[in-house]
mmCIF file of C-alpha atoms in Angstrom:
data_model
loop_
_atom_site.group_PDB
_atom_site.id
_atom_site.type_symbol
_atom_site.label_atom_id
_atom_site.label_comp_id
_atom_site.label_asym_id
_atom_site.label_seq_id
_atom_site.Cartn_x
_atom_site.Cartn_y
_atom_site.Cartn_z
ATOM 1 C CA UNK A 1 -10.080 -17.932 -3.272
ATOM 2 C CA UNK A 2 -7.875 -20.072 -1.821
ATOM 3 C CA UNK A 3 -7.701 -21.079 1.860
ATOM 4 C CA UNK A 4 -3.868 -20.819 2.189
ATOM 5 C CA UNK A 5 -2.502 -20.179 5.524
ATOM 6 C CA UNK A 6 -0.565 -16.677 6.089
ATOM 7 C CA UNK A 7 3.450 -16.947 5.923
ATOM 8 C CA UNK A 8 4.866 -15.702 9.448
ATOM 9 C CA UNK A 9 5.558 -12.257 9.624
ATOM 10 C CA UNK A 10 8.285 -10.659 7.957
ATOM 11 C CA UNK A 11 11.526 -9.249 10.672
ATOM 12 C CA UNK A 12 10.029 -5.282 10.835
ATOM 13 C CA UNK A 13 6.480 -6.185 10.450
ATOM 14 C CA UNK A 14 3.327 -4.644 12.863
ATOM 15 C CA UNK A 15 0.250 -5.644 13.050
ATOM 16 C CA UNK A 16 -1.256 -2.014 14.159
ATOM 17 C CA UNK A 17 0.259 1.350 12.934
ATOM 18 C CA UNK A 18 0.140 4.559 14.191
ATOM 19 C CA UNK A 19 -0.311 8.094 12.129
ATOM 20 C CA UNK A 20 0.862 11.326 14.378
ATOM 21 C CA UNK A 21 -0.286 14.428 12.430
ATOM 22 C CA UNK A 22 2.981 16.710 13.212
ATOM 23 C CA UNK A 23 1.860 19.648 10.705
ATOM 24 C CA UNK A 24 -0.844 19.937 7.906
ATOM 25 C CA UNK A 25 1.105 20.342 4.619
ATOM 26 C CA UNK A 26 0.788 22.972 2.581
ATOM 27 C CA UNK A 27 -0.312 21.321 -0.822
ATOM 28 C CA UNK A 28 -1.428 17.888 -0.661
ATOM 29 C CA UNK A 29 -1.030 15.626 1.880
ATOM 30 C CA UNK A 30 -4.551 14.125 2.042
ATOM 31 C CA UNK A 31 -4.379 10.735 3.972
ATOM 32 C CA UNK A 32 -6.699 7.953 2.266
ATOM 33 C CA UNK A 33 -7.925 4.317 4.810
ATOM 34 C CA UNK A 34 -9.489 1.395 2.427
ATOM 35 C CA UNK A 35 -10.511 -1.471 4.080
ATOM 36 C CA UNK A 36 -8.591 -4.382 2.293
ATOM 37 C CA UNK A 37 -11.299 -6.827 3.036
ATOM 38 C CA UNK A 38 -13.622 -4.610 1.091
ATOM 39 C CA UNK A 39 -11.235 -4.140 -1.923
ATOM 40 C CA UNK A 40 -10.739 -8.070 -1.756
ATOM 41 C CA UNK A 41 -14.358 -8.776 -1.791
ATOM 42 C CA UNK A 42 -14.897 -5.754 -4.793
ATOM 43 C CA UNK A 43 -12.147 -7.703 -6.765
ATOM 44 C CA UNK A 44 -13.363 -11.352 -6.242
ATOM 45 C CA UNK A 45 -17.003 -10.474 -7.969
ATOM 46 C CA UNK A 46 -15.229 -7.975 -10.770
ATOM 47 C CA UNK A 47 -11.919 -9.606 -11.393
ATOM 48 C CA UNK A 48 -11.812 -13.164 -9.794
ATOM 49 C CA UNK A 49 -8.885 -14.249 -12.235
ATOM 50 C CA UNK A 50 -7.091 -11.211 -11.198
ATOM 51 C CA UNK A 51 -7.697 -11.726 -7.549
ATOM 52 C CA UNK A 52 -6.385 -14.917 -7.727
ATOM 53 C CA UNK A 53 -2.644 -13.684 -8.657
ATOM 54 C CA UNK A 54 -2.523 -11.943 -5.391
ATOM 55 C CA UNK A 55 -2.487 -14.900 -3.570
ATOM 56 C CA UNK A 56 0.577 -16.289 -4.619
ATOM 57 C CA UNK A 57 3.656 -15.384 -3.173
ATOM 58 C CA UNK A 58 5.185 -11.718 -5.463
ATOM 59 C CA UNK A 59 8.747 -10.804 -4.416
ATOM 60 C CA UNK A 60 9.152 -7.539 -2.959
ATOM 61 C CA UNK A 61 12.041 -5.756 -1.274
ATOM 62 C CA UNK A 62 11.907 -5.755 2.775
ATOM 63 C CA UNK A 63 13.180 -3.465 5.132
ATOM 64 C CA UNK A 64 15.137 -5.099 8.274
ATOM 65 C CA UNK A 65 18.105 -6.490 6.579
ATOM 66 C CA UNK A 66 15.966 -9.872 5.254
ATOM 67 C CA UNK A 67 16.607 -7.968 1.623
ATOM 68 C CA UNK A 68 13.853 -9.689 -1.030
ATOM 69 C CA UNK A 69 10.867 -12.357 0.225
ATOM 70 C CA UNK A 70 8.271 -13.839 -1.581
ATOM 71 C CA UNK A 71 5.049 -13.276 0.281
ATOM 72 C CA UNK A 72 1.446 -13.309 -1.316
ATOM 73 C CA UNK A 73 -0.526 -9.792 -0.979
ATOM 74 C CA UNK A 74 -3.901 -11.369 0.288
ATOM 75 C CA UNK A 75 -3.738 -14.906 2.492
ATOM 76 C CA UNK A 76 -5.709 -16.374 5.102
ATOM 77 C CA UNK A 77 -4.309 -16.544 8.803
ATOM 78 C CA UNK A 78 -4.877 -20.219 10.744
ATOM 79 C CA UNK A 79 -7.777 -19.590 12.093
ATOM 80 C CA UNK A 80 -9.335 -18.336 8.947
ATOM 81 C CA UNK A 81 -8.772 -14.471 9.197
ATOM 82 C CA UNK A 82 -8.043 -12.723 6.226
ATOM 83 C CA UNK A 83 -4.662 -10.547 6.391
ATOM 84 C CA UNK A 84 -2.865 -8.989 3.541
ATOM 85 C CA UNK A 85 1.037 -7.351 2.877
ATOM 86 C CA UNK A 86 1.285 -4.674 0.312
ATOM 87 C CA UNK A 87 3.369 -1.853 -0.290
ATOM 88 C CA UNK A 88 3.843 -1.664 -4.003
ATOM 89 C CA UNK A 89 7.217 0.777 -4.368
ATOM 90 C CA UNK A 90 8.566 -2.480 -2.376
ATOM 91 C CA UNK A 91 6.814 -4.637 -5.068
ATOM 92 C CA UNK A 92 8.088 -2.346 -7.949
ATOM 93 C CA UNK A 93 12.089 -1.851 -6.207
ATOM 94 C CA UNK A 94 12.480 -5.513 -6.106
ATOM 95 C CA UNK A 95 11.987 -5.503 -9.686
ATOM 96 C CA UNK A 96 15.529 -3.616 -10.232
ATOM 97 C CA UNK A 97 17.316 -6.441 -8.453
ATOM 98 C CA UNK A 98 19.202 -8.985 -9.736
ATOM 99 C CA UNK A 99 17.927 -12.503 -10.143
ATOM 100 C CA UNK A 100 13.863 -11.466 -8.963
ATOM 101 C CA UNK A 101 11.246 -12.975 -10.685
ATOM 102 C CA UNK A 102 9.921 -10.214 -13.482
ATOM 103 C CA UNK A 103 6.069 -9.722 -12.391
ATOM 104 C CA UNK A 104 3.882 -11.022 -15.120
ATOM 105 C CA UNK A 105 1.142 -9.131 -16.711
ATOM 106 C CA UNK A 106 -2.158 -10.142 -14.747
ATOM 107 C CA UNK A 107 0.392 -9.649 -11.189
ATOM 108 C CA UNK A 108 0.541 -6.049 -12.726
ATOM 109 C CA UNK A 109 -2.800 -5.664 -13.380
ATOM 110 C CA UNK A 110 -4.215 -6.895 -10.012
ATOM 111 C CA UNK A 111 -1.792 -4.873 -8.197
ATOM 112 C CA UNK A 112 -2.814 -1.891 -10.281
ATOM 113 C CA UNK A 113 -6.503 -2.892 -9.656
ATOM 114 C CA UNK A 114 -6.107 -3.313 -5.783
ATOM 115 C CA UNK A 115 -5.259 0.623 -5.672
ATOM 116 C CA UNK A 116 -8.030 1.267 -8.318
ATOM 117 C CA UNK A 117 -10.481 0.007 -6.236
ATOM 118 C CA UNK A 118 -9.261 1.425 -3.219
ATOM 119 C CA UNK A 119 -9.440 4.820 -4.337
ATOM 120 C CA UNK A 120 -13.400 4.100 -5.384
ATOM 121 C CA UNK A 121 -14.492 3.055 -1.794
ATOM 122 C CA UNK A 122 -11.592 4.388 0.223
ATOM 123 C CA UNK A 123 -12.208 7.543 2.910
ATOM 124 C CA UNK A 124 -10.096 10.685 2.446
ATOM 125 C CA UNK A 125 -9.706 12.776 5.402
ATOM 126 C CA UNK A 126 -6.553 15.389 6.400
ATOM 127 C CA UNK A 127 -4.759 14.618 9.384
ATOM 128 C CA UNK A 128 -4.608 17.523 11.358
ATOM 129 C CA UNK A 129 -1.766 18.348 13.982
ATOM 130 C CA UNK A 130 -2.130 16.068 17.112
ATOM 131 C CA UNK A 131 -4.348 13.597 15.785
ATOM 132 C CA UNK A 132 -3.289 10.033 16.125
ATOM 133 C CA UNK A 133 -4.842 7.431 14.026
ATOM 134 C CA UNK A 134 -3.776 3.926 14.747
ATOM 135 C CA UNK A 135 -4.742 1.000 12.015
ATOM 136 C CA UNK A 136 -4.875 -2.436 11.284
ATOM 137 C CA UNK A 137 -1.900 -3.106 9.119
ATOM 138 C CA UNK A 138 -3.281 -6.508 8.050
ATOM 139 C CA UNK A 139 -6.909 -5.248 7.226
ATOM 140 C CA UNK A 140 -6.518 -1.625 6.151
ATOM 141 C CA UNK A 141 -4.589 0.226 3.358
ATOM 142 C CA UNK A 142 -3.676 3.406 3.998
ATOM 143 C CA UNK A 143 -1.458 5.932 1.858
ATOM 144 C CA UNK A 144 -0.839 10.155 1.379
ATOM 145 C CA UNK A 145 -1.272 12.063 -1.524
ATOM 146 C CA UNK A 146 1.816 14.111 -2.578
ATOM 147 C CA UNK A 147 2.899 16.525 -0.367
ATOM 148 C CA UNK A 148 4.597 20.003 0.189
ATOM 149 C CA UNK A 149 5.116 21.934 3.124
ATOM 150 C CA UNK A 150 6.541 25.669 2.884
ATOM 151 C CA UNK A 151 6.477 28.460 5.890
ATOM 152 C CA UNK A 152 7.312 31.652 5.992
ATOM 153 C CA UNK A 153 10.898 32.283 6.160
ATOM 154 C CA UNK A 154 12.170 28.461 5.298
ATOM 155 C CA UNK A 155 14.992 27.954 2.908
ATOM 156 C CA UNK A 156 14.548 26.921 -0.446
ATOM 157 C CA UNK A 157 16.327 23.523 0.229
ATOM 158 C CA UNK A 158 14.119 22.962 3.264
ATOM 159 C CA UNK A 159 10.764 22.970 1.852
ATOM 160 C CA UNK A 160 12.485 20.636 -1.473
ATOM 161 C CA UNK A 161 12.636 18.012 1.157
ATOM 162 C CA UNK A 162 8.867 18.319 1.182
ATOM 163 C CA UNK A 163 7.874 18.048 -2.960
ATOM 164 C CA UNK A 164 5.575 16.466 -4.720
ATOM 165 C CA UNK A 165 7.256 13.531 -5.025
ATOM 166 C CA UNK A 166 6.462 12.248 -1.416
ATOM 167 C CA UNK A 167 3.235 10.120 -2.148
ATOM 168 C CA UNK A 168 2.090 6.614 -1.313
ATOM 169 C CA UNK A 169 -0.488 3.699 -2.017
ATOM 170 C CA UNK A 170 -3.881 4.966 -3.703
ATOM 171 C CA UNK A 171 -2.162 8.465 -4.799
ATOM 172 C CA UNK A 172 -0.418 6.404 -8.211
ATOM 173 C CA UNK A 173 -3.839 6.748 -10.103
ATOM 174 C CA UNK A 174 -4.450 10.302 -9.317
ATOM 175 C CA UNK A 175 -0.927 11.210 -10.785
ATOM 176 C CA UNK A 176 -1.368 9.251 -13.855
ATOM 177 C CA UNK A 177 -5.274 10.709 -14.541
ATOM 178 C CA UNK A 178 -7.323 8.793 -12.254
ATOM 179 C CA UNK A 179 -6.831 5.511 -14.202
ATOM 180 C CA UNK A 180 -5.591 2.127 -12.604
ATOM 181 C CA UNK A 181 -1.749 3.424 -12.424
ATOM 182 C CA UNK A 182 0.855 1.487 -14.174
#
């Protein structure tokens, strides 16, 4: 891959998140980590023409008022540390906006491969109540099944908030049979 040095960060951006388990849902909810590196390296000896898309810059929508950038998904920081921006319902919502370059095919099918591979060697794991988990946001992928969360007594409209459409990163596949999303 290319040696190309990392665009500054995006208004918004972090370079370590935090994940505060609140409650355990009721259905769903499984967290899932994937170290990006690894996915990077898996895709370079599989897919090398593929992982060469994600290095050029792919518009996506971005929250903090700076509305669409172009950044690439996988770059190299100065001093030669890999780092990497993805989110792809930000990839897929700039898509609906006026004047955004439509992704071409082999963008789609990286992107789609990135989450593939992610759920091969990514860790699943429940995040109970109180548990903090703080990550890398520029070496680790992380995402949530869908979700529901019901208790006894709770209004119908209350535990709608909670439905199965709340998902994330590496949960696309599993919806769509276990294949490389779309």
């Amino acid at each position: 891959p290319p040696l190309l040095r990392a665009p500054s960060p995006p208004p918004g951006s972090c370079d370590v998140i935090s994940l505060l388990g609140v409650r355990t849902a009721s259905v769903g909810g499984e967290s899932r980590v994937a170290s990006a590196v690894a996915i990077h390296d898996v895709m370079v000896e599989r897919a090398p023409a593929l992982a060469e898309a994600l290095y050029q810059p792919i518009e996506r929508i971005w929250e903090g008022g700076e509305g669409v950038i172009a950044l690439p998904i996988w770059a190299y920081t100065p001093d030669g540390k890999f780092t990497t921006q993805l989110s792809p319902s930000y990839i897929e919502n700039a898509q609906y906006v006026n004047g955004v370059r439509r992704l071409e095919p082999d963008e789609i099918e990286a992107i789609d491969l990135v989450e593939e591979i992610g759920l091969e060697i990514g860790h699943e794991f429940v995040q109970q109540p109180g548990q903090l988990t703080f990550l890398n946001n520029h070496q680790v992928y992380h995402g949530r099944t869908a979700w529901k969360f019901t208790e006894s007594g709770e209004s119908s409209a209350s535990a709608d908030r909670d439905d199965e459409s709340h998902g994330a990163a590496f949960s696309r596949a599993e919806r769509e049979g276990g294949g490389g999303g779309g």
